[in-house]
Each structure stands twice: as structure tokens, then as C-alpha cells.
């Protein structure tokens, strides 16, 4: 696929001259063309329609069910050629019934089965935001591969993942589903997850077609409010929101999903400049663009379409290939074509893409691929996938504070009070979109600790509080337990339903009842380790912020307990880093570490200097910025070497000595941030451009060589082109909180 950053340079959107370019047509196979030639308009509309699977329902998924019809009616519609894809069903037996119905249809076109598998199918992994904290594309790829094997074995071909929306507003609930606030991390993990889901050959029974979503800009919803409008400059779109899609497409993603949201006054589902001129014309994407759930019908509520037929017309003409759940294409496309309001070529083009997707998945040759009861038994909840889920969970945890080396705890000899609503709780382990996961399979924190403690009898567990409401007598019982212990572990934070889709918050704080519990724990004078549970960055305060030890533990999924125990007792070194900045207060949102320079930056040592950029009651800083996190050992940097002058278009080699100055082996993340000092547009105050994980034995020193790729120096210039502008760049090498060296180079 001819994708490079250069072909997203096009100035059409920037110059406001977006034209209605025809979508780039691509040749399909003879089989697909022959089928299209035989299809009626109704059959074409059927192939372009997908519905929530009622043949094999999976239980609670997020979408409010609109227009349910029941399993038998659905099978009849499949036989009649009115459905091209089913989503969010699960299990081989049901898949077989549905596929047999499709093959009993006039044209014998197989169904394709999709689902929202974002962080595990049956075995639930950490939420994607947590996994991003591992800063490890290879791990993300392997995790996605493991998830794909289990998912495909349950009769699925296609996942609506990864979500690659850059998320800089922690009020937005869907932060949980992506890789956080940084562009480079989003890009690398987008590509890695696509490679992992899809595997080496899409025709294999264990391949899962990937859907980088939501195209495009959803993360910038106004005020962080779910489903709100988006408005941004073309340069922001190209520098921040598009790059992860580019990398995901370049990795071969077979589909994308249009965002629900209004983009600059035109909802994406009706936005031809985005879905056709940009996605097809400029980016050259040839896969399927599926609408979001009922999103074409929502064009009526947006006030863009007069009625359902109008909504269907706008969506197909904008570039939506497949309509999700509304049924609008089935009901209206044939008449729209017959009346000349939609050219048949537009419908054929979409059908071509959908049938090509089915062909790429090998479904015409083997409609029963991934429908194998033996594989389902073998792969579901296998030892291998559980091991992988635990590894990822352990790698996702971020140690943010550890005063006086309170952690790791000894496995023996300490009386531990585990306090908080998430200590012995299974209901809140998985977090949002835990597709076919069963909360009962999860291992809670208490069980995880008991599995490692030399004497589990030294553990007492008290909830102390509910998630949002106090428990009668809860605080008193928790205080008594704390007083009888040597150390308090405080498992508090957000409930599983407080982040994810539809769960934006105005105050991103620990709920008041739990905050009160934390204050009561601090008042006991016992050392407190906060085990924070969350689907976003939180604004911490009081006893939670000031606790001597703090671990960000997100929603870690099924293996929560063992992973937390691995870290707490030092069986595994904490190596996670924050993929989102923890602010000082909710009102700072949106905020990211790579915000652009202001004309009145405060001096570093005087963040509240009068007349300089800050809020009246908060500096322009985070409590824990992007990348924060430490281990149980310390690292030091020395001997930074950066060339003084770099030729335009050349990579920048950077070399530095990293030393483990602590008493334990450990791993640190060495990263490089850049700032372009003078450019034609204001630049981020600093932005990550490269990183590598380095593992060193106690006392070991190693020279680390990193290259900053030339393209990482580029910006979208005032004329809309990606360009490296000559001049000076500041550079920072960071190897942990406060461990940093600064350099500079000049591009000529
Ligand atoms: C709505 C969500 O926005 C999207 O991410 C998801 O894939 C669809 N529903 C299908 O469940």
C-alpha cells in the first residue's frame, strides 16, 4: 500500500479546498466482480449491513440494543441475503448455525463475524491504556496475537480494535481504550496491535482482521464529553490524530470505523472530505470503512439528515461502506439507487470492498474457517493465554511513589491490612469492553497476595467503603484492621463502569467515600501503599496523593491479583511508565506533556510567576507527567553524545551511558524528547521521539545508542506540508523521574 507521511501532506483540507474527489477505485478479483454482476440491489444492500448478533448473544455489551429482532428472524434475514456481517456474538456452535444460513442463500456469500475485542475475548487482559504503560510494542503485538488466537477460536474473524484515538482529555471515558496522550506511543502500538491481531496471513483460522478506530479525531470531543462535537485545526489533525491511523494502515489493517462525532460541523458518518478525499484519496486506504453503531441514523439527530433515506444517502456518498445496526442501507439503498439519488457505482464500490474483505479472510474458500469446536476447546482460557495475560498485567503496573523504599514488601513477617472496595472484589477487575469475559474467572487482589505471602494468615481484608457510598461501620472496621497491621494496602479508585464509552466525568477524582477512607487510613499513622484502580489518569488529592507509596494498577483484567502481588513483593521489577499525565486538578483538562509553547511561559523555578501562563490556582504542570514511573532500583546517565550538526534528511544518532546505581537488577525506559526551537509554527514544549527499554544488573553500566529518525524532526508547516525546518533542536534524554540529561543539535 503506497503509504508514507508524505502522502498525508496534501493541502486540500488545510487550504479549505477539499474537493469531492472520486474514491480511488481498485480492482477486485474475478470472483468478486462476477458476484457483483449477479447481485440484486437488495442483495448488495444486505452485504453492506451488519447487526448485533442475536443468534449467539454474548450478554452485556455496551450498545443500547436498537431494533432487536430475535435469533430466528435474524437467521431468516441471513438466508434472504439481508445481512453481510454479524457482530458481538460469540461461540462456535452459533457461528455454524449462522454461517449455514448464509450458505443457504441464493448467492451463498458467507457471513463475516466481528466483535469488540479490545483487551481480550474470554480471557481478559489489562485495558489497552494499561498495556500501553509497558511502552513495549513487541509485548503489545504478542498480546494481540494471543488474544486473536482465543477470539478466532470462538468463531470470530474481525475485531473492532485497536482504538487509536490519541486522548489528551482525561475526562473522556474512552481514554481507557487507547494508548494515551502521546503520538509516537499511539503510532507504535497501533501498528503492533494490528500486526498482532492479523498475524502473518489473514486466511489463517487464527487471524483476526483489525479495525483502527475511530476515524478520526474522536479523542478531541468538546469538554471530554462523550459523543460531543470535535473542531480542530488541520495541522492538529495531521500532526496528532492521523499518524496512528497511518501506521495502522501501513501495518495492513483491513478495516476502519468512522467516528460517531461531528467534525467541524459535519458528522464523520456524512463527512466526505474525511472519509473519501482524505481516507481513500490521500491515504490510499483500500479496506472497509464501517459506520459506528446506528451512526448513520444519528445524522437525523445531528440535524444533518432530514429522514432515514437522506441519512443513508449521506452516509454511502460520504464513504461509509457498511452500515451498523440501523438497517438504513437495507431499507433505503435500493430505492435511492433506483431514483438516481445514489449512483449504483457508489454501492458497487462498497460491495467490492466488503466482498474483498471476505475473500482476504479466506471465507469464500472456507466459510467455516474459525468455526471448529476442537480449536475452541483448546484455545479458550488456555494455560498459554493466561500466562500472557499475567505477564501483560504485571508489565502494566506503574510505581509512582515509593518513599523510603517502602516497597517491595517482604513476603514474610509483616501483618498486612488490605483495605478498600477493590481488595476482595471481582466485579471491578476487567473494566470497560471486557467482551466475553466472566468476572468470576478473575483473581482478586486478596487472592493474589495470599498466593505469594509466606503466611497468608497475616493478611486481613476490609472493604471499608463501597465504590461511591460509605459502608455502615466500614471506616471503623478498616481503622481497627489498619491499627493491628504493619502496613496498609489501600485498593481504591474507579469502579469498572466509571470509564469507557459513555462514561466521561467532569471531576476525575477518587470518589468522595473512598477519599474519606484514605484520610482515615492516613490518620492511623501506618504506612499506606495505594493500589489505584482506574481507566484514565486521575487528579489525586489529600491522603491518596500523599501516601508514601503509590501504584497505578488500572483495570488489569483476570490476572489482577497475581500481577499486583508480583510487583508488591518484588518478584517482578515494576517497569511501567504513565501513558497519560496525572494532572494536579481536573480543571487542567485537556492537558498533555507535549502541549505547545506559550508566549508567556513561566520560569521553571517559578511556575506561578505573575503574568505568566498558569491558572490562578494551579501551575501548568502535572502531578505525574507522561512517562512517569520508577522501579526498585535507581539509574544514572552520563556521557551524552549528540552530533553538533545534522544534515537535513539525516537521522540523529544519540548515545548515552546508563548505569544501574542501585542494589538490584532493573529495567528502565530511556527516552528522547525534542523541542524545535524556532519553527514556522509553534512546537510542543517537548515531545518523545524515541525510546528503548534497558535492563541492567546492579552496578552495571552500558552505552545505549539510539537513532531519531529524520522524519521525527518534521512538522506540518504553515503551508500544510510536512517539513524539517533547519535550525536548533533541544534534546533531553530521560531515564526515570528526575534522571535527565540535556543536549542540543542543529539541523542544516
Ligand atoms: C460503539 C463504539 O463507539 C464502537 O467503538 C464499537 O465498536 C461499536 N459500538 C460496536 O459495538
XYZ file of C-alpha atoms and ligand atoms in Angstrom:
759
model
C 0.000 0.000 0.000
C 1.569 3.341 -1.015
C 1.505 4.927 2.399
C 4.007 7.386 3.698
C 3.830 10.524 5.714
C 4.465 12.374 2.510
C 1.112 11.423 1.079
C -0.715 12.848 4.046
C 0.845 16.149 3.266
C -1.870 17.105 0.856
C -3.037 20.608 1.442
C -6.680 20.156 0.465
C -8.072 20.155 3.993
C -5.611 22.726 5.199
C -6.386 25.149 2.457
C -10.112 24.558 2.891
C -10.356 23.415 -0.703
C -11.436 19.852 -0.080
C -12.916 18.645 -3.324
C -15.226 15.755 -3.944
C -12.520 13.626 -5.466
C -13.783 10.290 -6.712
C -12.728 7.466 -4.412
C -9.757 5.673 -5.872
C -11.201 2.549 -7.468
C -9.285 -0.656 -7.025
C -9.547 -3.860 -8.920
C -11.223 -6.753 -7.184
C -10.849 -10.411 -8.048
C -12.813 -12.034 -10.862
C -14.843 -13.881 -8.246
C -15.877 -10.664 -6.544
C -16.667 -8.900 -9.823
C -18.683 -11.877 -11.039
C -20.681 -11.880 -7.834
C -21.370 -8.160 -8.045
C -22.622 -8.664 -11.583
C -25.167 -11.223 -10.320
C -26.355 -9.345 -7.241
C -29.647 -7.544 -6.950
C -29.693 -4.124 -5.355
C -31.299 -5.657 -2.264
C -28.532 -8.239 -2.008
C -25.917 -5.522 -2.355
C -27.542 -3.517 0.417
C -27.578 -6.687 2.544
C -23.838 -7.151 2.160
C -23.384 -3.570 3.341
C -25.358 -4.104 6.536
C -24.308 -5.523 9.868
C -26.214 -6.219 13.052
C -25.691 -7.123 16.649
C -25.598 -10.937 16.677
C -28.819 -12.285 18.157
C -28.127 -15.838 17.013
C -25.400 -16.247 19.656
C -25.704 -13.284 22.029
C -22.839 -12.775 24.397
C -24.586 -10.951 27.212
C -23.989 -7.395 28.228
C -22.241 -5.345 25.599
C -22.282 -1.610 25.779
C -24.505 -0.703 22.846
C -28.133 0.027 23.698
C -29.922 -2.560 21.570
C -31.891 -0.776 18.902
C -34.354 -2.654 16.697
C -33.819 -6.186 18.052
C -35.455 -8.936 16.002
C -34.596 -12.212 17.745
C -32.372 -15.083 16.641
C -34.829 -16.867 14.357
C -35.769 -13.727 12.460
C -32.093 -12.969 12.116
C -31.404 -16.386 10.591
C -34.228 -15.821 8.122
C -32.773 -12.448 7.152
C -29.347 -14.042 6.679
C -30.839 -16.665 4.342
C -32.591 -13.915 2.411
C -29.291 -12.059 1.886
C -30.200 -9.100 4.058
C -27.142 -9.298 6.348
C -23.459 -9.221 5.451
C -21.862 -9.254 8.884
C -22.825 -10.064 12.464
C -21.022 -8.559 15.417
C -20.706 -9.136 19.125
C -21.854 -12.744 19.116
C -19.610 -15.494 20.428
C -19.153 -19.238 20.221
C -18.590 -21.785 17.514
C -21.960 -23.542 17.695
C -23.927 -20.364 16.988
C -21.455 -19.287 14.319
C -22.042 -22.545 12.493
C -25.821 -22.044 12.503
C -25.492 -18.514 11.185
C -22.950 -19.474 8.514
C -25.099 -22.365 7.347
C -27.973 -19.926 6.952
C -25.796 -17.645 4.831
C -24.701 -20.526 2.616
C -28.325 -21.495 2.119
C -28.890 -18.113 0.483
C -29.184 -17.589 -3.275
C -25.586 -16.441 -3.762
C -24.003 -18.470 -0.961
C -21.995 -15.465 0.256
C -20.500 -16.270 3.654
C -21.030 -14.054 6.670
C -18.124 -12.420 8.418
C -18.209 -12.282 12.233
C -16.846 -9.294 14.142
C -16.687 -8.232 17.782
C -15.420 -5.565 20.131
C -12.400 -7.466 21.376
C -10.270 -4.685 22.766
C -8.362 -6.354 25.562
C -9.272 -9.962 25.493
C -12.154 -12.115 24.389
C -12.804 -14.676 27.122
C -9.528 -14.193 28.985
C -9.465 -10.528 29.866
C -6.185 -8.645 29.612
C -5.415 -5.199 31.034
C -7.297 -2.365 29.364
C -5.365 -1.030 26.361
C -4.349 2.095 28.298
C -2.772 -0.078 30.970
C -0.971 -2.214 28.424
C 0.381 0.987 26.860
C 2.164 1.637 30.162
C 4.516 -1.213 29.268
C 5.902 1.000 26.460
C 6.632 -2.169 24.558
C 5.382 -2.653 21.005
C 6.668 -6.197 20.924
C 4.686 -7.094 24.044
C 1.560 -5.452 22.623
C 1.977 -7.404 19.415
C 2.350 -10.688 21.275
C -0.624 -9.872 23.494
C -2.776 -9.082 20.466
C -1.677 -12.346 18.835
C -2.635 -14.335 21.923
C -5.982 -12.577 22.091
C -6.551 -13.207 18.378
C -5.965 -16.943 18.796
C -8.558 -17.220 21.552
C -11.008 -14.929 19.768
C -10.827 -16.606 16.379
C -11.248 -19.981 18.045
C -14.596 -18.700 19.334
C -15.911 -18.231 15.816
C -14.815 -14.668 15.077
C -12.900 -13.154 12.165
C -12.731 -9.478 12.859
C -12.181 -7.170 15.828
C -13.252 -3.545 16.178
C -9.828 -2.749 17.593
C -7.346 -1.261 18.152
C -8.722 2.081 19.220
C -6.019 4.511 18.115
C -7.595 7.804 19.175
C -4.971 9.991 20.820
C -6.513 11.042 24.141
C -5.442 14.227 25.879
C -8.565 14.860 27.911
C -8.823 12.501 30.830
C -12.456 13.396 31.356
C -13.243 11.412 28.223
C -14.147 7.893 29.321
C -12.720 6.234 26.249
C -9.160 7.125 27.221
C -9.258 3.606 28.689
C -9.482 2.002 25.253
C -6.410 3.502 23.636
C -2.707 4.160 24.148
C -2.964 7.535 25.846
C -1.763 11.038 25.062
C 1.433 10.585 23.109
C 1.555 10.402 19.328
C 4.615 8.171 18.970
C 3.392 5.629 21.531
C -0.016 5.570 19.847
C 1.610 5.054 16.459
C 3.853 2.225 17.544
C 1.164 0.402 19.497
C -1.418 0.899 16.736
C 0.849 -0.860 14.272
C 1.882 -3.527 16.765
C -1.690 -4.369 17.698
C -2.713 -4.569 14.041
C 0.172 -6.934 13.306
C -0.663 -8.997 16.363
C -4.379 -9.304 15.665
C -4.000 -10.052 11.977
C -0.972 -12.326 12.158
C 1.086 -13.270 9.150
C -1.733 -14.378 6.865
C -5.331 -13.194 7.078
C -6.578 -16.508 5.686
C -5.354 -18.447 8.676
C -8.014 -19.670 11.085
C -6.374 -17.710 13.905
C -6.184 -14.367 12.085
C -8.355 -11.522 13.311
C -8.920 -8.597 10.987
C -8.118 -5.309 12.738
C -10.040 -2.029 12.763
C -8.083 1.022 13.839
C -10.795 3.370 15.027
C -12.449 5.852 15.258
C -11.607 7.732 12.076
C -10.901 10.483 13.070
C -10.470 12.944 15.928
C -12.926 11.403 18.435
C -10.434 11.943 21.291
C -10.863 15.706 20.954
C -14.552 15.824 21.867
C -15.531 19.143 23.433
C -15.023 19.165 27.183
C -14.176 15.467 27.084
C -17.910 14.793 26.855
C -18.921 11.571 25.146
C -20.311 11.905 21.615
C -19.759 15.691 21.591
C -18.522 17.733 18.657
C -14.907 17.981 17.505
C -13.281 21.023 15.959
C -9.574 21.243 15.332
C -7.038 22.804 13.024
C -5.939 20.828 10.007
C -2.385 20.853 11.374
C -3.572 19.331 14.676
C -5.442 16.660 12.739
C -2.351 15.783 10.740
C 0.262 16.027 13.462
C -1.651 14.427 16.306
C -4.723 12.458 15.308
C -3.918 10.984 11.891
C -0.463 9.473 12.472
C -1.625 6.396 14.437
C -4.071 5.598 11.640
C -1.306 5.882 9.086
C 0.885 3.455 10.941
C -2.020 1.076 11.490
C -2.903 1.162 7.794
C 0.714 0.707 6.818
C 0.724 -2.392 9.048
C -2.044 -3.771 6.839
C -5.246 -3.090 8.796
C -8.171 -4.353 6.753
C -10.872 -2.038 8.109
C -11.530 1.207 9.895
C -14.560 2.592 11.705
C -15.920 6.098 11.203
C -16.229 8.160 14.343
C -19.686 8.969 15.682
C -18.781 12.555 16.204
C -19.406 15.820 14.451
C -16.140 17.007 12.909
C -16.070 20.703 12.155
C -19.808 20.822 11.629
C -20.178 17.663 9.552
C -20.578 14.387 11.442
C -17.921 11.968 10.265
C -20.554 9.499 9.045
C -21.523 12.109 6.456
C -18.110 13.706 6.028
C -16.884 13.047 2.508
C -13.732 15.168 2.782
C -12.633 12.909 5.649
C -13.968 9.518 4.556
C -13.272 9.778 0.858
C -10.889 12.592 -0.042
C -8.589 12.003 2.892
C -9.041 8.313 3.767
C -9.236 6.986 0.226
C -7.766 9.672 -1.990
C -4.884 10.852 0.074
C -4.143 7.934 2.393
C -4.917 5.307 -0.216
C -6.774 3.115 2.276
C -8.477 0.257 0.441
C -10.121 -1.659 3.267
C -13.663 -1.437 4.591
C -14.977 1.624 6.395
C -17.742 0.544 8.755
C -20.024 3.058 10.401
C -20.293 3.168 14.154
C -23.377 1.822 15.865
C -26.524 3.412 14.425
C -24.357 6.378 13.443
C -25.933 6.868 10.024
C -29.377 7.145 11.601
C -27.898 9.563 14.146
C -27.354 12.011 11.278
C -31.022 12.861 11.821
C -30.428 13.816 15.459
C -27.323 15.725 14.413
C -29.624 17.785 12.212
C -27.787 16.874 9.018
C -30.281 14.445 7.507
C -33.992 15.049 7.070
C -35.017 11.422 7.402
C -33.672 7.871 7.242
C -33.357 7.753 3.464
C -31.497 11.037 3.490
C -29.189 9.715 6.218
C -28.442 6.562 4.219
C -27.711 8.650 1.140
C -25.339 10.960 3.004
C -23.502 8.055 4.615
C -22.896 5.995 1.479
C -21.909 9.055 -0.518
C -19.527 10.165 2.209
C -17.732 6.826 2.080
C -19.350 4.533 4.651
C -19.165 1.024 3.197
C -21.078 -0.798 5.871
C -23.950 0.446 7.992
C -24.014 -0.801 11.573
C -27.270 -1.795 13.243
C -29.585 0.895 11.903
C -30.677 -1.183 8.905
C -30.800 2.017 6.858
C -28.873 0.608 3.915
C -31.145 -2.431 3.663
C -34.245 -0.321 3.881
C -33.238 2.591 1.668
C -30.304 1.952 -0.673
C -32.258 0.112 -3.379
C -34.798 2.921 -3.737
C -32.081 5.574 -3.526
C -30.300 3.948 -6.455
C -33.475 3.399 -8.440
C -34.456 7.037 -8.030
C -30.996 8.173 -9.138
C -30.130 9.788 -5.818
C -27.237 7.405 -5.236
C -25.174 6.175 -8.202
C -25.004 2.408 -8.369
C -21.244 2.770 -8.747
C -21.038 4.029 -5.159
C -22.893 0.969 -3.903
C -20.823 -1.374 -6.049
C -17.625 0.137 -4.755
C -18.656 -0.524 -1.167
C -19.774 -4.066 -2.007
C -16.453 -4.639 -3.747
C -14.629 -3.683 -0.578
C -16.789 -5.841 1.684
C -16.550 -8.915 -0.557
C -12.820 -8.374 -0.955
C -12.504 -8.325 2.818
C -14.309 -11.668 2.990
C -12.057 -13.001 0.275
C -8.917 -11.776 2.057
C -10.097 -13.667 5.131
C -10.393 -16.821 3.036
C -14.126 -17.091 3.673
C -15.116 -17.935 0.099
C -12.759 -20.897 0.069
C -13.546 -21.967 3.611
C -16.698 -20.386 5.054
C -16.223 -22.451 8.205
C -12.732 -21.180 8.979
C -12.500 -20.345 12.688
C -15.582 -22.467 13.338
C -14.023 -25.506 14.902
C -15.204 -26.847 18.246
C -11.869 -28.521 18.957
C -9.917 -25.304 18.466
C -12.473 -23.529 20.646
C -11.886 -26.001 23.489
C -8.116 -25.888 23.039
C -7.649 -22.128 22.866
C -10.279 -20.765 25.237
C -8.749 -19.927 28.585
C -5.622 -21.931 27.733
C -2.639 -22.003 30.057
C -0.670 -20.042 27.473
C -3.140 -17.185 27.228
C -3.483 -16.892 30.994
C 0.276 -16.740 31.304
C 0.365 -13.969 28.707
C -2.429 -12.067 30.454
C -0.465 -12.193 33.695
C 2.718 -11.038 32.048
C 0.988 -8.077 30.439
C -0.788 -7.221 33.702
C 2.460 -7.214 35.641
C 4.136 -5.088 32.990
C 1.250 -2.582 33.037
C 1.667 -1.537 36.672
C 3.371 1.803 37.283
C 5.184 2.616 40.526
C 4.682 6.342 41.006
C 5.950 6.864 44.524
C 7.977 4.804 46.948
C 9.170 6.915 49.873
C 11.825 5.315 51.993
C 11.774 2.206 49.801
C 8.566 1.032 51.459
C 8.217 -1.384 48.554
C 8.880 -4.145 47.810
C 7.332 -5.755 50.849
C 8.932 -8.836 52.401
C 6.932 -11.995 51.768
C 7.137 -12.982 55.413
C 6.813 -11.336 58.783
C 4.564 -8.362 58.026
C 0.936 -8.062 59.052
C -0.891 -6.590 56.095
C -4.289 -4.878 56.133
C -5.840 -4.824 52.674
C -8.418 -2.057 52.799
C -10.770 -0.668 50.168
C -13.632 -1.704 47.904
C -11.266 -3.388 45.421
C -9.374 -5.624 47.844
C -11.520 -8.726 47.623
C -13.674 -7.727 44.687
C -14.002 -9.462 41.336
C -16.661 -7.283 39.792
C -14.285 -4.415 39.003
C -11.206 -6.202 37.697
C -11.874 -6.048 33.992
C -13.006 -2.528 33.213
C -14.813 -1.482 30.042
C -15.299 -3.675 26.951
C -14.438 -6.973 28.519
C -16.213 -8.785 25.750
C -16.944 -12.404 26.737
C -15.012 -12.222 29.983
C -16.647 -13.575 33.099
C -15.895 -11.622 36.272
C -15.942 -14.925 38.188
C -12.757 -16.034 36.409
C -10.791 -13.080 37.733
C -8.299 -13.307 40.564
C -8.794 -10.504 43.052
C -6.028 -8.687 44.899
C -6.545 -10.548 48.189
C -6.240 -13.951 46.496
C -3.181 -12.784 44.603
C -1.479 -11.672 47.824
C -2.319 -14.904 49.647
C -0.774 -16.830 46.774
C 2.607 -15.211 47.451
C 2.662 -14.483 51.198
C 4.640 -16.945 53.265
C 1.866 -16.864 55.881
C -1.466 -15.828 54.359
C -2.962 -15.633 57.854
C -1.110 -12.327 58.243
C -3.495 -10.728 55.750
C -6.731 -9.079 56.913
C -9.194 -7.715 54.399
C -11.734 -4.944 54.992
C -13.696 -3.122 52.284
C -14.082 -0.034 54.460
C -16.232 1.675 51.834
C -18.296 0.983 48.768
C -17.171 2.378 45.415
C -19.279 5.506 45.704
C -21.128 5.134 49.019
C -19.764 4.652 52.537
C -20.433 1.296 54.189
C -22.167 1.389 57.571
C -19.397 0.886 60.148
C -16.918 0.434 57.314
C -14.420 3.068 58.368
C -14.294 1.873 61.974
C -13.618 -1.720 60.905
C -10.960 -0.565 58.454
C -9.248 1.591 61.087
C -9.188 -1.330 63.537
C -7.675 -3.592 60.869
C -5.070 -0.965 59.979
C -4.114 -0.445 63.594
C -3.481 -4.147 64.011
C -1.238 -4.272 60.918
C 2.283 -3.217 59.988
C 1.333 -1.882 56.580
C -1.903 -0.847 54.871
C -2.615 -1.639 51.229
C -5.377 0.654 50.066
C -7.205 -0.660 46.986
C -9.260 2.314 45.847
C -10.182 4.228 42.714
C -12.730 3.967 39.938
C -15.320 1.250 39.545
C -15.321 -0.802 36.363
C -18.197 1.216 34.923
C -16.696 4.662 35.540
C -14.591 4.800 32.379
C -15.054 3.541 28.846
C -17.723 4.513 26.360
C -20.430 6.773 27.736
C -18.507 7.367 30.950
C -16.989 10.793 30.707
C -16.532 12.572 34.047
C -16.245 16.252 34.941
C -14.260 15.529 38.100
C -11.635 12.865 37.545
C -11.121 12.112 41.208
C -11.295 9.216 43.632
C -14.957 9.067 44.749
C -15.579 11.000 47.999
C -16.454 7.951 50.117
C -13.159 6.307 49.252
C -11.221 9.536 49.709
C -12.635 9.727 53.245
C -11.486 6.160 53.829
C -7.997 7.106 52.641
C -7.896 10.030 55.066
C -8.892 7.703 57.899
C -6.115 5.287 56.917
C -3.516 8.059 56.871
C -4.665 9.179 60.316
C -3.736 5.772 61.752
C -0.083 6.649 61.117
C 0.529 3.288 59.453
C 2.478 3.267 56.196
C -0.033 3.224 53.348
C 0.504 1.782 49.872
C -2.196 2.986 47.464
C -3.194 0.445 44.829
C -5.026 2.748 42.495
C -7.653 1.338 40.145
C -8.615 3.497 37.189
C -9.428 3.700 33.491
C -7.884 7.144 32.997
C -5.426 9.436 34.711
C -6.909 10.772 37.943
C -6.443 14.026 39.846
C -5.236 12.781 43.220
C -5.502 14.761 46.421
C -5.044 14.574 50.174
C -4.087 11.239 51.657
C -4.173 9.465 48.306
C -1.716 11.892 46.716
C 0.463 11.992 49.824
C 0.613 8.280 50.615
C 4.248 7.134 50.801
C 3.759 4.520 48.088
C 1.502 4.637 45.062
C 0.975 2.091 42.310
C -1.127 2.796 39.225
C -2.868 -0.539 38.646
C -5.600 0.431 36.124
C -8.013 -2.357 35.242
C -5.667 -5.289 34.867
C -8.204 -7.956 33.967
C -8.363 -11.564 35.012
C -4.818 -11.760 36.389
C -5.053 -8.647 38.581
C -4.252 -10.359 41.889
C -1.130 -12.257 40.810
C 0.200 -9.237 38.924
C -0.228 -6.883 41.865
C 1.385 -9.455 44.157
C 4.313 -9.928 41.753
C 5.088 -6.220 41.984
C 4.299 -5.639 45.664
C 6.586 -8.414 46.825
C 9.274 -7.620 44.280
C 9.028 -10.906 42.409
C 8.923 -8.726 39.317
C 10.501 -5.300 38.949
C 7.950 -2.530 38.223
C 8.798 -1.170 34.783
C 5.584 0.558 33.648
C 5.513 4.251 32.720
C 2.474 6.518 32.518
C 0.983 6.798 29.015
C -1.192 9.671 30.309
C -0.295 12.562 32.604
C -1.851 12.629 36.064
C -2.951 16.253 36.496
C -2.915 18.324 39.648
C -6.609 19.018 39.299
C -9.488 18.112 36.995
C -9.789 21.678 35.723
C -6.476 21.414 33.876
C -8.020 19.148 31.266
C -7.296 18.797 28.427
C -3.589 18.635 29.180
C -0.640 16.788 27.735
C 3.068 16.908 28.393
C 3.679 17.897 24.770
C 1.455 20.966 24.827
C 2.630 23.832 22.621
C 4.766 26.711 23.837
C 3.004 29.841 25.039
C 4.149 33.420 24.640
C 4.402 33.767 28.391
C 5.993 30.631 29.750
C 6.796 30.862 33.469
C 10.388 30.328 34.584
C 10.997 26.684 35.555
C 11.562 27.553 39.190
C 8.585 29.927 39.419
C 5.604 28.186 37.835
C 3.153 30.674 39.366
C 5.082 33.826 38.385
C 2.541 36.631 37.907
C 1.593 37.434 34.342
C 2.839 34.091 33.081
C 0.861 31.072 31.825
C -0.838 29.203 34.652
C -4.208 29.012 36.283
C -4.942 31.201 39.277
C -4.944 28.089 41.432
C -2.669 25.652 39.577
C 0.534 25.756 37.552
C 0.785 24.447 34.010
C 2.232 21.200 35.293
C 1.149 17.680 36.040
C 1.475 15.835 39.306
C 2.895 12.875 37.367
C 3.554 13.757 33.724
C 3.549 11.318 30.811
C 6.392 8.828 31.197
C 6.470 8.928 34.999
C 7.263 5.711 36.796
C 10.114 4.062 38.635
C 11.438 0.691 39.655
C 13.032 -0.708 42.782
C 16.486 0.381 41.703
C 17.918 3.717 40.502
C 19.626 4.676 37.274
C 22.038 7.432 36.315
C 23.015 8.912 32.951
C 26.363 10.244 31.770
C 28.434 10.868 28.634
C 25.644 12.097 26.390
C 26.841 12.342 22.826
C 24.824 14.169 20.157
C 26.271 15.494 16.887
C 26.509 19.286 16.848
C 25.211 19.462 13.294
C 22.852 17.148 11.435
C 22.139 17.347 7.725
C 18.500 17.885 6.750
C 17.014 14.492 5.998
C 19.521 12.558 8.099
C 18.789 10.558 11.243
C 20.157 11.834 14.552
C 22.384 9.336 16.380
C 22.306 9.765 20.160
C 24.425 7.850 22.573
C 24.491 7.865 26.361
C 25.864 5.813 29.236
C 23.219 4.297 31.505
C 24.213 2.960 34.907
C 22.201 0.972 37.415
C 23.307 2.675 40.628
C 21.055 0.624 42.909
C 21.425 -2.747 44.587
C 19.032 -4.753 42.411
C 18.855 -5.631 38.762
C 16.298 -3.491 36.989
C 14.883 -2.139 33.770
C 14.452 1.469 32.845
C 12.964 3.220 29.886
C 15.424 5.518 28.183
C 13.602 8.028 26.070
C 14.490 11.041 23.972
C 12.354 14.168 23.804
C 12.889 17.003 21.345
C 11.919 20.646 21.055
C 12.302 22.550 17.808
C 13.460 25.995 18.994
C 12.330 28.180 16.097
C 9.843 26.989 13.517
C 7.166 28.382 11.262
C 4.510 27.081 13.680
C 4.709 26.856 17.480
C 6.056 23.489 18.598
C 5.442 21.198 21.573
C 7.499 22.231 24.599
C 8.954 18.751 24.271
C 7.808 15.551 22.610
C 9.007 11.951 22.769
C 10.778 10.851 19.590
C 12.432 7.553 20.511
C 12.636 5.144 23.427
C 14.191 1.870 24.412
C 13.951 -0.401 27.446
C 17.284 -1.138 29.094
C 17.843 -3.920 31.618
C 20.969 -3.754 33.766
C 22.356 -5.771 36.643
C 23.118 -3.921 39.894
C 26.141 -1.682 39.277
C 26.211 -2.387 35.540
C 26.890 0.408 33.038
C 26.087 0.236 29.349
C 26.352 2.604 26.427
C 22.999 2.946 24.699
C 22.768 4.028 21.076
C 19.518 5.424 19.793
C 18.593 6.938 16.437
C 15.981 9.589 15.979
C 14.566 9.014 12.532
C 14.789 12.082 10.293
C 11.004 12.170 9.867
C 10.592 12.691 13.610
C 12.052 16.190 13.219
C 9.331 17.257 10.800
C 6.304 19.398 11.450
C 3.248 20.306 9.458
C 4.400 23.750 8.404
C 2.213 26.780 7.833
C 1.728 25.776 4.193
C 0.351 22.403 5.247
C 3.389 20.365 4.227
C 5.402 18.057 6.440
C 8.846 19.555 6.503
C 12.036 19.554 8.534
C 12.923 23.177 9.128
C 16.599 23.945 9.637
C 17.680 25.316 12.997
C 18.380 24.318 16.570
C 16.686 21.482 18.461
C 16.820 20.918 22.210
C 17.090 17.320 23.252
C 16.518 15.562 26.550
C 17.450 12.005 27.418
C 15.318 10.708 30.270
C 15.894 7.529 32.257
C 13.374 7.909 35.055
C 11.809 10.535 37.279
C 14.356 13.331 37.647
C 17.073 11.405 35.780
C 17.655 13.501 32.722
C 20.421 14.963 30.542
C 20.057 17.800 28.108
C 21.757 18.432 24.790
C 21.165 20.215 21.515
C 21.929 19.935 17.817
C 21.467 21.982 14.745
C 19.834 20.881 11.518
C 21.429 22.462 8.458
C -19.938 1.850 19.632
C -18.487 2.173 19.806
O -18.261 3.556 19.598
C -17.553 1.391 18.910
O -16.247 1.595 19.341
C -17.929 -0.052 18.880
O -17.019 -0.760 18.072
C -19.345 -0.175 18.347
N -20.255 0.492 19.244
C -19.792 -1.617 18.168
O -20.050 -2.226 19.361
